[in-house]
mmCIF file of C-alpha atoms in Angstrom:
data_model
loop_
_atom_site.group_PDB
_atom_site.id
_atom_site.type_symbol
_atom_site.label_atom_id
_atom_site.label_comp_id
_atom_site.label_asym_id
_atom_site.label_seq_id
_atom_site.Cartn_x
_atom_site.Cartn_y
_atom_site.Cartn_z
ATOM 1 C CA MET A 1 1.995 -3.571 -20.236
ATOM 2 C CA GLU A 2 2.844 -0.436 -20.338
ATOM 3 C CA ILE A 3 5.318 0.051 -23.807
ATOM 4 C CA LEU A 4 8.749 1.961 -22.898
ATOM 5 C CA TYR A 5 11.216 3.155 -25.698
ATOM 6 C CA PHE A 6 13.945 6.028 -25.869
ATOM 7 C CA SER A 7 13.129 8.763 -22.744
ATOM 8 C CA SER A 8 10.647 6.932 -21.205
ATOM 9 C CA THR A 9 10.362 7.105 -17.858
ATOM 10 C CA GLY A 10 8.665 5.929 -14.223
ATOM 11 C CA PRO A 11 9.174 3.217 -12.372
ATOM 12 C CA MET A 12 8.350 1.059 -15.395
ATOM 13 C CA VAL A 13 11.678 1.875 -16.703
ATOM 14 C CA ALA A 14 13.419 1.520 -12.594
ATOM 15 C CA LEU A 15 11.527 -2.022 -13.055
ATOM 16 C CA LEU A 16 13.040 -2.803 -17.223
ATOM 17 C CA GLN A 17 16.338 -1.776 -15.455
ATOM 18 C CA LEU A 18 16.305 -3.727 -12.589
ATOM 19 C CA THR A 19 15.687 -6.856 -14.434
ATOM 20 C CA LEU A 20 18.527 -6.065 -16.878
ATOM 21 C CA ASN A 21 20.357 -5.510 -14.187
ATOM 22 C CA GLU A 22 19.678 -9.118 -12.988
ATOM 23 C CA LEU A 23 20.142 -10.560 -16.223
ATOM 24 C CA GLY A 24 23.881 -9.159 -16.079
ATOM 25 C CA TYR A 25 23.007 -6.628 -19.203
ATOM 26 C CA ASP A 26 24.516 -3.079 -17.952
ATOM 27 C CA ALA A 27 21.319 -1.277 -18.177
ATOM 28 C CA GLY A 28 22.945 0.979 -15.226
ATOM 29 C CA SER A 29 21.248 2.643 -11.910
ATOM 30 C CA PRO A 30 17.535 1.868 -11.862
ATOM 31 C CA ASP A 31 16.552 5.913 -11.707
ATOM 32 C CA GLY A 32 13.787 4.903 -14.038
ATOM 33 C CA ILE A 33 15.169 6.960 -17.056
ATOM 34 C CA PHE A 34 15.763 5.200 -20.269
ATOM 35 C CA GLY A 35 18.834 6.438 -21.586
ATOM 36 C CA GLN A 36 21.531 5.428 -23.491
ATOM 37 C CA LYS A 37 22.608 3.272 -21.439
ATOM 38 C CA THR A 38 19.215 1.284 -20.597
ATOM 39 C CA LEU A 39 18.674 1.235 -24.739
ATOM 40 C CA ASP A 40 21.761 -0.607 -25.334
ATOM 41 C CA ALA A 41 21.605 -2.673 -22.553
ATOM 42 C CA LEU A 42 17.664 -3.714 -24.008
ATOM 43 C CA LYS A 43 18.647 -4.357 -27.893
ATOM 44 C CA ALA A 44 21.475 -6.332 -26.385
ATOM 45 C CA PHE A 45 18.501 -8.176 -24.585
ATOM 46 C CA GLN A 46 16.887 -8.387 -27.090
ATOM 47 C CA LYS A 47 19.036 -10.080 -29.878
ATOM 48 C CA ASN A 48 20.036 -12.946 -27.469
ATOM 49 C CA SER A 49 16.697 -13.411 -26.612
ATOM 50 C CA GLY A 50 15.772 -13.618 -30.377
ATOM 51 C CA LEU A 51 13.663 -10.621 -30.488
ATOM 52 C CA ALA A 52 13.614 -8.000 -32.613
ATOM 53 C CA GLU A 53 16.232 -5.278 -32.023
ATOM 54 C CA ASN A 54 14.257 -2.560 -31.802
ATOM 55 C CA GLY A 55 14.836 -1.316 -28.051
ATOM 56 C CA VAL A 56 11.219 -0.926 -26.896
ATOM 57 C CA VAL A 57 9.674 -3.006 -24.891
ATOM 58 C CA TRP A 58 6.659 -4.348 -26.610
ATOM 59 C CA PRO A 59 4.597 -7.130 -25.425
ATOM 60 C CA GLN A 60 6.698 -9.471 -25.728
ATOM 61 C CA THR A 61 9.653 -8.328 -24.682
ATOM 62 C CA TRP A 62 7.823 -8.234 -21.236
ATOM 63 C CA ASP A 63 6.986 -11.515 -22.143
ATOM 64 C CA LYS A 64 10.895 -12.600 -22.665
ATOM 65 C CA LEU A 65 11.541 -10.775 -19.413
ATOM 66 C CA SER A 66 8.537 -12.629 -18.050
ATOM 67 C CA ASP A 67 10.696 -15.278 -16.297
ATOM 68 C CA VAL A 68 12.612 -12.834 -13.962
ATOM 69 C CA LEU A 69 9.771 -10.814 -13.019
ATOM 70 C CA LEU A 70 7.505 -13.709 -12.428
ATOM 71 C CA THR A 71 10.121 -15.599 -10.066
ATOM 72 C CA HIS A 72 11.029 -12.142 -8.596
ATOM 73 C CA GLY A 73 10.048 -11.218 -4.638
ATOM 74 C CA VAL A 74 8.603 -7.829 -3.839
ATOM 75 C CA TYR A 75 10.681 -4.660 -5.061
ATOM 76 C CA THR A 76 11.992 -3.159 -2.326
ATOM 77 C CA SER A 77 14.394 -0.557 -3.919
ATOM 78 C CA ILE A 78 12.404 1.308 -7.002
ATOM 79 C CA PRO A 79 9.590 2.787 -6.308
ATOM 80 C CA TYR A 80 6.352 1.736 -6.789
ATOM 81 C CA SER A 81 3.063 1.956 -9.239
ATOM 82 C CA SER A 82 0.263 -0.378 -9.537
ATOM 83 C CA ASN A 83 1.749 -1.373 -12.640
ATOM 84 C CA ILE A 84 4.313 -3.796 -10.180
ATOM 85 C CA LEU A 85 1.929 -4.503 -7.898
ATOM 86 C CA ASN A 86 0.429 -6.092 -10.251
ATOM 87 C CA ILE A 87 2.928 -8.090 -11.485
ATOM 88 C CA ASN A 88 3.653 -8.556 -7.645
ATOM 89 C CA LEU A 89 0.204 -10.471 -7.351
ATOM 90 C CA HIS A 90 0.705 -12.233 -10.498
ATOM 91 C CA ALA A 91 4.367 -13.928 -9.006
ATOM 92 C CA LEU A 92 2.683 -14.493 -5.610
ATOM 93 C CA SER A 93 -0.686 -16.843 -6.679
ATOM 94 C CA ARG A 94 2.185 -17.970 -9.126
ATOM 95 C CA ARG A 95 4.287 -19.627 -6.767
ATOM 96 C CA TYR A 96 1.682 -19.796 -4.288
ATOM 97 C CA PRO A 97 -1.197 -21.421 -5.318
ATOM 98 C CA PHE A 98 -3.188 -21.432 -1.483
ATOM 99 C CA VAL A 99 -3.579 -17.156 -1.873
ATOM 100 C CA ASN A 100 -6.703 -16.012 -3.143
ATOM 101 C CA THR A 101 -6.909 -12.267 -4.592
ATOM 102 C CA ASP A 102 -9.647 -10.752 -5.310
ATOM 103 C CA ILE A 103 -10.832 -7.197 -6.645
ATOM 104 C CA ILE A 104 -12.913 -4.947 -4.277
ATOM 105 C CA GLY A 105 -13.035 -2.416 -6.832
ATOM 106 C CA TYR A 106 -11.675 0.455 -8.751
ATOM 107 C CA SER A 107 -10.291 4.008 -8.062
ATOM 108 C CA PRO A 108 -11.731 7.034 -11.020
ATOM 109 C CA LEU A 109 -8.977 6.159 -13.620
ATOM 110 C CA GLY A 110 -9.901 2.384 -13.783
ATOM 111 C CA GLU A 111 -7.201 0.669 -11.454
ATOM 112 C CA ALA A 112 -8.295 -2.730 -9.563
ATOM 113 C CA ILE A 113 -7.745 -2.627 -5.588
ATOM 114 C CA TYR A 114 -7.155 -5.824 -4.920
ATOM 115 C CA ARG A 115 -7.055 -7.898 -2.452
ATOM 116 C CA ILE A 116 -5.185 -10.871 -0.735
ATOM 117 C CA ARG A 117 -6.750 -13.783 1.689
ATOM 118 C CA ILE A 118 -4.749 -15.949 3.331
ATOM 119 C CA GLY A 119 -5.051 -17.823 6.190
ATOM 120 C CA ALA A 120 -8.720 -20.974 6.787
ATOM 121 C CA GLY A 121 -9.559 -20.211 10.343
ATOM 122 C CA SER A 122 -12.032 -18.581 11.640
ATOM 123 C CA ARG A 123 -10.909 -15.052 13.083
ATOM 124 C CA ALA A 124 -11.009 -12.843 9.991
ATOM 125 C CA LEU A 125 -8.784 -9.937 10.281
ATOM 126 C CA MET A 126 -7.478 -6.933 7.966
ATOM 127 C CA PHE A 127 -4.538 -4.907 6.620
ATOM 128 C CA ASN A 128 -4.521 -1.577 4.317
ATOM 129 C CA ALA A 129 -1.935 0.107 2.666
ATOM 130 C CA SER A 130 -1.639 3.832 0.390
ATOM 131 C CA HIS A 131 -4.771 5.298 2.338
ATOM 132 C CA HIS A 132 -2.589 8.499 1.424
ATOM 133 C CA ALA A 133 -0.582 8.497 -2.402
ATOM 134 C CA ASN A 134 2.873 9.729 -0.538
ATOM 135 C CA GLU A 135 3.069 7.080 1.526
ATOM 136 C CA TRP A 136 3.301 3.939 -1.636
ATOM 137 C CA ILE A 137 6.183 2.795 0.568
ATOM 138 C CA THR A 138 3.616 1.096 2.679
ATOM 139 C CA SER A 139 2.819 -0.817 -0.304
ATOM 140 C CA PRO A 140 5.671 -3.109 -0.607
ATOM 141 C CA LEU A 141 5.962 -3.146 3.221
ATOM 142 C CA LEU A 142 2.884 -5.221 2.713
ATOM 143 C CA MET A 143 2.889 -7.268 -0.144
ATOM 144 C CA LYS A 144 7.041 -8.187 1.792
ATOM 145 C CA TYR A 145 5.327 -8.798 4.928
ATOM 146 C CA ILE A 146 2.084 -11.239 2.630
ATOM 147 C CA PHE A 147 5.376 -12.743 -0.068
ATOM 148 C CA GLU A 148 7.058 -13.931 3.593
ATOM 149 C CA LEU A 149 4.257 -14.763 5.634
ATOM 150 C CA CYS A 150 3.339 -17.233 2.854
ATOM 151 C CA ALA A 151 6.890 -18.504 2.531
ATOM 152 C CA ALA A 152 6.622 -19.418 5.972
ATOM 153 C CA PHE A 153 3.504 -21.296 5.927
ATOM 154 C CA ASP A 154 4.577 -23.083 2.597
ATOM 155 C CA GLY A 155 7.451 -24.381 4.116
ATOM 156 C CA GLY A 156 6.094 -25.103 7.360
ATOM 157 C CA GLU A 157 8.413 -22.521 9.461
ATOM 158 C CA GLN A 158 8.429 -20.515 12.370
ATOM 159 C CA PHE A 159 7.558 -16.533 11.956
ATOM 160 C CA ASP A 160 8.445 -14.281 14.070
ATOM 161 C CA GLY A 161 8.086 -16.402 16.867
ATOM 162 C CA TYR A 162 5.316 -18.591 15.531
ATOM 163 C CA ASP A 163 4.119 -21.031 13.903
ATOM 164 C CA ALA A 164 3.160 -19.683 10.382
ATOM 165 C CA ARG A 165 1.125 -23.442 9.917
ATOM 166 C CA LEU A 166 -0.438 -22.723 13.230
ATOM 167 C CA LEU A 167 -1.123 -18.826 12.988
ATOM 168 C CA LEU A 168 -2.723 -19.013 9.945
ATOM 169 C CA GLU A 169 -4.507 -22.058 10.679
ATOM 170 C CA ASN A 170 -6.054 -20.057 13.200
ATOM 171 C CA ILE A 171 -7.089 -16.921 11.166
ATOM 172 C CA VAL A 172 -8.437 -15.355 7.967
ATOM 173 C CA LEU A 173 -6.346 -12.703 6.902
ATOM 174 C CA ASP A 174 -7.185 -10.113 4.123
ATOM 175 C CA SER A 175 -5.095 -7.634 3.005
ATOM 176 C CA VAL A 176 -5.775 -4.587 0.523
ATOM 177 C CA PRO A 177 -1.832 -3.379 -0.102
ATOM 178 C CA MET A 178 -2.965 -0.001 -2.869
ATOM 179 C CA VAL A 179 -6.166 1.926 -1.787
ATOM 180 C CA ASN A 180 -5.535 4.663 -3.932
ATOM 181 C CA PRO A 181 -3.678 3.683 -7.026
ATOM 182 C CA ASP A 182 -4.137 6.657 -9.131
ATOM 183 C CA GLY A 183 -2.220 8.402 -6.001
ATOM 184 C CA VAL A 184 0.427 6.459 -6.129
ATOM 185 C CA ASP A 185 0.384 6.448 -9.891
ATOM 186 C CA LEU A 186 0.701 10.183 -9.511
ATOM 187 C CA VAL A 187 3.472 10.687 -6.749
ATOM 188 C CA THR A 188 6.163 7.504 -8.140
ATOM 189 C CA GLY A 189 5.878 8.726 -11.697
ATOM 190 C CA GLN A 190 3.752 6.298 -13.484
ATOM 191 C CA LEU A 191 1.377 8.602 -14.793
ATOM 192 C CA LYS A 192 3.431 11.061 -16.829
ATOM 193 C CA LYS A 193 4.385 14.960 -17.002
ATOM 194 C CA GLY A 194 2.442 16.576 -19.369
ATOM 195 C CA SER A 195 -0.487 14.071 -19.608
ATOM 196 C CA ALA A 196 -4.370 15.302 -19.130
ATOM 197 C CA ILE A 197 -4.709 13.406 -15.937
ATOM 198 C CA TYR A 198 -1.146 14.715 -14.734
ATOM 199 C CA ASN A 199 -2.210 18.238 -15.423
ATOM 200 C CA ALA A 200 -5.699 18.206 -13.850
ATOM 201 C CA ALA A 201 -4.248 17.018 -10.969
ATOM 202 C CA LEU A 202 -1.205 19.885 -10.904
ATOM 203 C CA SER A 203 -4.239 22.285 -11.776
ATOM 204 C CA MET A 204 -5.610 21.389 -7.891
ATOM 205 C CA ASN A 205 -2.410 21.838 -6.010
ATOM 206 C CA GLU A 206 -3.925 24.360 -4.031
ATOM 207 C CA PRO A 207 -2.567 25.220 -1.037
ATOM 208 C CA PRO A 208 0.266 24.173 -2.736
ATOM 209 C CA VAL A 209 2.893 20.918 -2.045
ATOM 210 C CA PRO A 210 6.122 20.117 -3.638
ATOM 211 C CA PHE A 211 4.293 18.349 -6.737
ATOM 212 C CA PRO A 212 3.474 16.062 -7.179
ATOM 213 C CA ASP A 213 5.888 14.452 -4.468
ATOM 214 C CA GLY A 214 3.599 15.692 -2.195
ATOM 215 C CA TRP A 215 0.213 14.579 -3.291
ATOM 216 C CA LYS A 216 -1.774 12.907 -0.431
ATOM 217 C CA ALA A 217 -5.333 12.335 -1.805
ATOM 218 C CA ASN A 218 -6.667 9.964 -4.472
ATOM 219 C CA ILE A 219 -6.569 11.282 -8.611
ATOM 220 C CA ARG A 220 -9.813 13.519 -7.473
ATOM 221 C CA GLY A 221 -8.588 15.768 -4.892
ATOM 222 C CA VAL A 222 -10.135 13.822 -2.161
ATOM 223 C CA ASP A 223 -7.940 12.775 0.673
ATOM 224 C CA LEU A 224 -9.397 8.865 1.435
ATOM 225 C CA ASN A 225 -7.950 8.504 5.106
ATOM 226 C CA LEU A 226 -10.696 11.777 5.544
ATOM 227 C CA ASN A 227 -13.744 10.614 3.237
ATOM 228 C CA TYR A 228 -14.739 7.900 6.325
ATOM 229 C CA PRO A 229 -18.483 8.289 8.121
ATOM 230 C CA ALA A 230 -16.877 8.851 11.574
ATOM 231 C CA GLY A 231 -16.523 12.368 13.197
ATOM 232 C CA TRP A 232 -16.124 13.337 9.323
ATOM 233 C CA GLU A 233 -18.487 16.989 10.104
ATOM 234 C CA LYS A 234 -15.961 17.582 12.987
ATOM 235 C CA ALA A 235 -13.284 16.723 10.122
ATOM 236 C CA ARG A 236 -14.999 18.902 7.622
ATOM 237 C CA GLU A 237 -15.196 22.147 10.088
ATOM 238 C CA LEU A 238 -11.434 20.900 11.456
ATOM 239 C CA LYS A 239 -9.941 21.391 8.170
ATOM 240 C CA PHE A 240 -12.127 24.234 6.585
ATOM 241 C CA ALA A 241 -10.780 25.922 8.887
ATOM 242 C CA ALA A 242 -7.281 25.682 7.883
ATOM 243 C CA GLY A 243 -8.266 26.285 4.410
ATOM 244 C CA TYR A 244 -8.641 22.739 3.083
ATOM 245 C CA THR A 245 -12.068 23.515 1.273
ATOM 246 C CA ALA A 246 -12.031 22.063 -1.584
ATOM 247 C CA PRO A 247 -10.265 19.558 -3.959
ATOM 248 C CA GLY A 248 -6.440 19.411 -4.009
ATOM 249 C CA PRO A 249 -3.263 18.217 -2.843
ATOM 250 C CA ARG A 250 -4.020 16.573 1.185
ATOM 251 C CA ASP A 251 -6.838 16.828 3.995
ATOM 252 C CA TYR A 252 -10.050 18.203 1.576
ATOM 253 C CA VAL A 253 -12.856 16.004 3.403
ATOM 254 C CA GLY A 254 -14.465 14.848 -0.262
ATOM 255 C CA PRO A 255 -18.514 16.462 -0.341
ATOM 256 C CA TYR A 256 -19.929 13.610 1.516
ATOM 257 C CA PRO A 257 -18.695 10.627 3.724
ATOM 258 C CA LEU A 258 -17.580 7.869 1.353
ATOM 259 C CA SER A 259 -17.836 9.852 -1.492
ATOM 260 C CA GLU A 260 -15.024 8.236 -3.363
ATOM 261 C CA PRO A 261 -14.734 5.189 -5.111
ATOM 262 C CA GLU A 262 -12.080 3.976 -3.334
ATOM 263 C CA SER A 263 -12.951 4.088 0.585
ATOM 264 C CA ALA A 264 -16.238 3.248 -0.191
ATOM 265 C CA ALA A 265 -14.611 -0.323 -1.573
ATOM 266 C CA MET A 266 -13.350 -0.646 1.492
ATOM 267 C CA ALA A 267 -16.751 0.089 3.506
ATOM 268 C CA ALA A 268 -18.467 -2.495 1.465
ATOM 269 C CA LEU A 269 -15.117 -4.794 2.457
ATOM 270 C CA THR A 270 -15.185 -4.602 5.974
ATOM 271 C CA GLU A 271 -19.051 -4.505 6.322
ATOM 272 C CA ASP A 272 -18.799 -7.867 4.250
ATOM 273 C CA ASN A 273 -16.435 -9.298 6.723
ATOM 274 C CA ASP A 274 -16.134 -9.355 10.273
ATOM 275 C CA TYR A 275 -12.880 -8.123 10.798
ATOM 276 C CA ILE A 276 -11.612 -8.567 14.641
ATOM 277 C CA LEU A 277 -9.405 -6.275 14.022
ATOM 278 C CA THR A 278 -7.772 -3.592 11.313
ATOM 279 C CA VAL A 279 -4.243 -2.516 10.525
ATOM 280 C CA SER A 280 -4.150 0.234 8.517
ATOM 281 C CA LEU A 281 0.085 1.364 7.494
ATOM 282 C CA HIS A 282 0.540 5.089 7.342
ATOM 283 C CA THR A 283 3.900 7.018 6.809
ATOM 284 C CA GLN A 284 5.050 8.936 9.771
ATOM 285 C CA GLY A 285 6.526 9.082 12.907
ATOM 286 C CA GLU A 286 7.205 5.700 14.794
ATOM 287 C CA VAL A 287 4.098 5.479 16.253
ATOM 288 C CA ILE A 288 0.772 3.648 16.400
ATOM 289 C CA PHE A 289 -2.838 5.771 16.790
ATOM 290 C CA TRP A 290 -5.441 2.897 18.389
ATOM 291 C CA THR A 291 -8.505 5.174 20.462
ATOM 292 C CA PHE A 292 -11.384 7.085 18.550
ATOM 293 C CA GLU A 293 -12.605 9.895 20.568
ATOM 294 C CA ASP A 294 -13.775 7.865 23.805
ATOM 295 C CA TYR A 295 -14.058 4.080 21.759
ATOM 296 C CA LYS A 296 -11.297 1.931 23.632
ATOM 297 C CA PRO A 297 -12.567 -1.592 22.614
ATOM 298 C CA PRO A 298 -11.970 -4.437 24.853
ATOM 299 C CA ARG A 299 -8.555 -6.084 24.276
ATOM 300 C CA ALA A 300 -7.099 -2.917 21.983
ATOM 301 C CA LEU A 301 -4.716 -1.230 25.086
ATOM 302 C CA GLU A 302 -3.244 -4.657 25.145
ATOM 303 C CA ILE A 303 -3.017 -5.779 21.660
ATOM 304 C CA GLY A 304 -1.837 -2.403 21.086
ATOM 305 C CA GLN A 305 1.054 -2.605 23.457
ATOM 306 C CA GLN A 306 2.016 -5.808 21.898
ATOM 307 C CA MET A 307 2.261 -4.314 18.425
ATOM 308 C CA SER A 308 4.569 -1.243 20.704
ATOM 309 C CA LEU A 309 6.767 -3.492 22.296
ATOM 310 C CA ALA A 310 7.226 -5.393 18.833
ATOM 311 C CA SER A 311 8.576 -2.908 16.766
ATOM 312 C CA GLY A 312 9.751 -0.238 18.920
ATOM 313 C CA TYR A 313 6.990 2.102 18.056
ATOM 314 C CA ARG A 314 5.435 4.355 20.476
ATOM 315 C CA LEU A 315 0.880 3.976 20.986
ATOM 316 C CA ASP A 316 -0.389 6.962 21.480
ATOM 317 C CA GLU A 317 -3.410 8.825 20.714
ATOM 318 C CA PRO A 318 -3.559 11.367 18.187
ATOM 319 C CA GLY A 319 -4.032 15.490 18.042
ATOM 320 C CA GLU A 320 -7.221 16.543 17.214
ATOM 321 C CA PHE A 321 -6.385 18.047 14.008
ATOM 322 C CA SER A 322 -5.904 14.061 13.102
ATOM 323 C CA SER A 323 -8.411 12.085 14.624
ATOM 324 C CA TYR A 324 -11.520 12.511 12.720
ATOM 325 C CA ALA A 325 -13.315 10.770 9.085
ATOM 326 C CA GLY A 326 -10.285 8.375 9.034
ATOM 327 C CA TYR A 327 -10.810 4.767 8.289
ATOM 328 C CA LYS A 328 -9.357 3.111 11.616
ATOM 329 C CA ASP A 329 -11.907 5.950 13.307
ATOM 330 C CA TRP A 330 -15.042 4.587 11.313
ATOM 331 C CA PHE A 331 -14.159 0.933 12.006
ATOM 332 C CA ILE A 332 -13.777 1.952 15.446
ATOM 333 C CA GLN A 333 -17.318 3.412 16.168
ATOM 334 C CA GLN A 334 -18.687 0.812 13.624
ATOM 335 C CA PHE A 335 -17.725 -2.589 14.588
ATOM 336 C CA GLY A 336 -16.423 -1.842 18.271
ATOM 337 C CA GLU A 337 -13.398 -3.885 17.789
ATOM 338 C CA PRO A 338 -9.464 -2.591 17.660
ATOM 339 C CA GLY A 339 -7.974 -0.566 14.467
ATOM 340 C CA TYR A 340 -4.737 0.835 14.678
ATOM 341 C CA THR A 341 -3.326 3.063 12.460
ATOM 342 C CA PRO A 342 1.011 3.062 12.686
ATOM 343 C CA GLU A 343 3.137 6.124 11.442
ATOM 344 C CA CYS A 344 5.914 4.156 9.663
ATOM 345 C CA GLY A 345 9.327 5.763 9.674
ATOM 346 C CA LEU A 346 10.064 9.269 10.222
ATOM 347 C CA GLY A 347 10.928 11.573 7.903
ATOM 348 C CA ILE A 348 9.180 13.573 5.272
ATOM 349 C CA ASN A 349 6.342 11.829 2.459
ATOM 350 C CA PRO A 350 7.171 10.103 0.824
ATOM 351 C CA LEU A 351 9.628 8.707 2.693
ATOM 352 C CA PRO A 352 12.952 7.456 0.396
ATOM 353 C CA VAL A 353 13.281 3.782 -0.289
ATOM 354 C CA GLU A 354 16.641 3.534 1.052
ATOM 355 C CA GLN A 355 14.757 3.525 4.741
ATOM 356 C CA PHE A 356 12.476 0.430 3.778
ATOM 357 C CA ASP A 357 14.996 -2.756 5.166
ATOM 358 C CA LYS A 358 14.746 -0.253 8.713
ATOM 359 C CA ILE A 359 11.364 0.356 8.241
ATOM 360 C CA TYR A 360 10.343 -3.320 7.263
ATOM 361 C CA SER A 361 12.308 -4.763 10.391
ATOM 362 C CA ASP A 362 10.568 -3.072 12.822
ATOM 363 C CA VAL A 363 6.460 -3.182 11.133
ATOM 364 C CA ARG A 364 6.686 -6.865 10.306
ATOM 365 C CA PRO A 365 7.090 -8.058 13.898
ATOM 366 C CA MET A 366 4.905 -5.358 14.570
ATOM 367 C CA LEU A 367 2.204 -7.015 11.974
ATOM 368 C CA THR A 368 3.082 -10.703 13.303
ATOM 369 C CA ALA A 369 2.539 -9.483 17.067
ATOM 370 C CA ALA A 370 -1.416 -8.490 15.984
ATOM 371 C CA ALA A 371 -2.208 -11.428 13.692
ATOM 372 C CA ALA A 372 -0.792 -13.435 17.044
ATOM 373 C CA ALA A 373 -3.408 -11.602 19.682
ATOM 374 C CA ILE A 374 -6.012 -12.524 17.106
ATOM 375 C CA ALA A 375 -5.401 -16.207 16.398
ATOM 376 C CA PHE A 376 -4.215 -17.050 19.977
ATOM 377 C CA GLY A 377 -5.845 -14.685 22.233
ATOM 378 C CA GLN A 378 -9.174 -15.405 23.528
ATOM 379 C CA ASP A 379 -12.396 -14.260 22.653
ATOM 380 C CA GLU A 380 -14.045 -11.669 24.616
#
């Protein structure tokens, strides 16, 4: 866990503030800036917990805070990060022993890329989030979905009109909640301004975007959703013509398909499992893309229409500039099964956390519609 002290910044500071507030210590608004109010609240907590009142969040302080951290649900009101994801994964496994979590690969900075598996059926599907760094809000969206589905299963409850236990008895649901942990950490402030890694990314900010908010790529400057072997050469032609010819914040396709450890891990996971359907959460546009070139897998239109009806999102085909080398594209081409890219919410990425509840109210029934189509649909 990150050691925090006066003047620290980032998602873990916001998490500290949120947790202290929940415990009755007034740390102020969870703005991610460790100021005097946070310091006073932390020292009061340390005193009442029998810890040294040094105003530094060492491992012993995190341990004392763990009862709240590990019983909390998904954090949706503060910027997300790989560290916060790790906390939520521990909380999920502790609360629901039937959840299986493993590591499918590692990012360039050594952060784990996790897969969550629930369900006991013979039909497998996979949801994933945060291919793009500045679309990080998709990670807590997917994590909240998994938490709530597990809660409904555990309690024998209905979930979006379906018996949760029957749903998960008919499918295996794999989820990869953060494909691009390094990029997410850059955008949300886990990687600190002025650090060597931050400065290396800043030096690649060409063509420039608002930094780091506009960063889409992984930490090596490769757009992960342009790094799959499905029309990669065409994607390269289009992006190079638009000026994206080198590692940078967006739209660089990489030196070759699956050059990046994150995309390679996703491809290996997919090849090792017989997925019938995949959904890749992105932002923004309130649209669901469902095709790749002339590939239109059986039931893909029908299931897409069900997802559209559940969410209110428009079902559509992407324009040429966004039509190649994405995970969805590769999955449809390689396996001939339905793959979808919902563009969640509206606005400018990264979408603000204030939009989370509205976006989630649309996304949850959409994901359930996709899962139910596989759980209760007919084999082709």
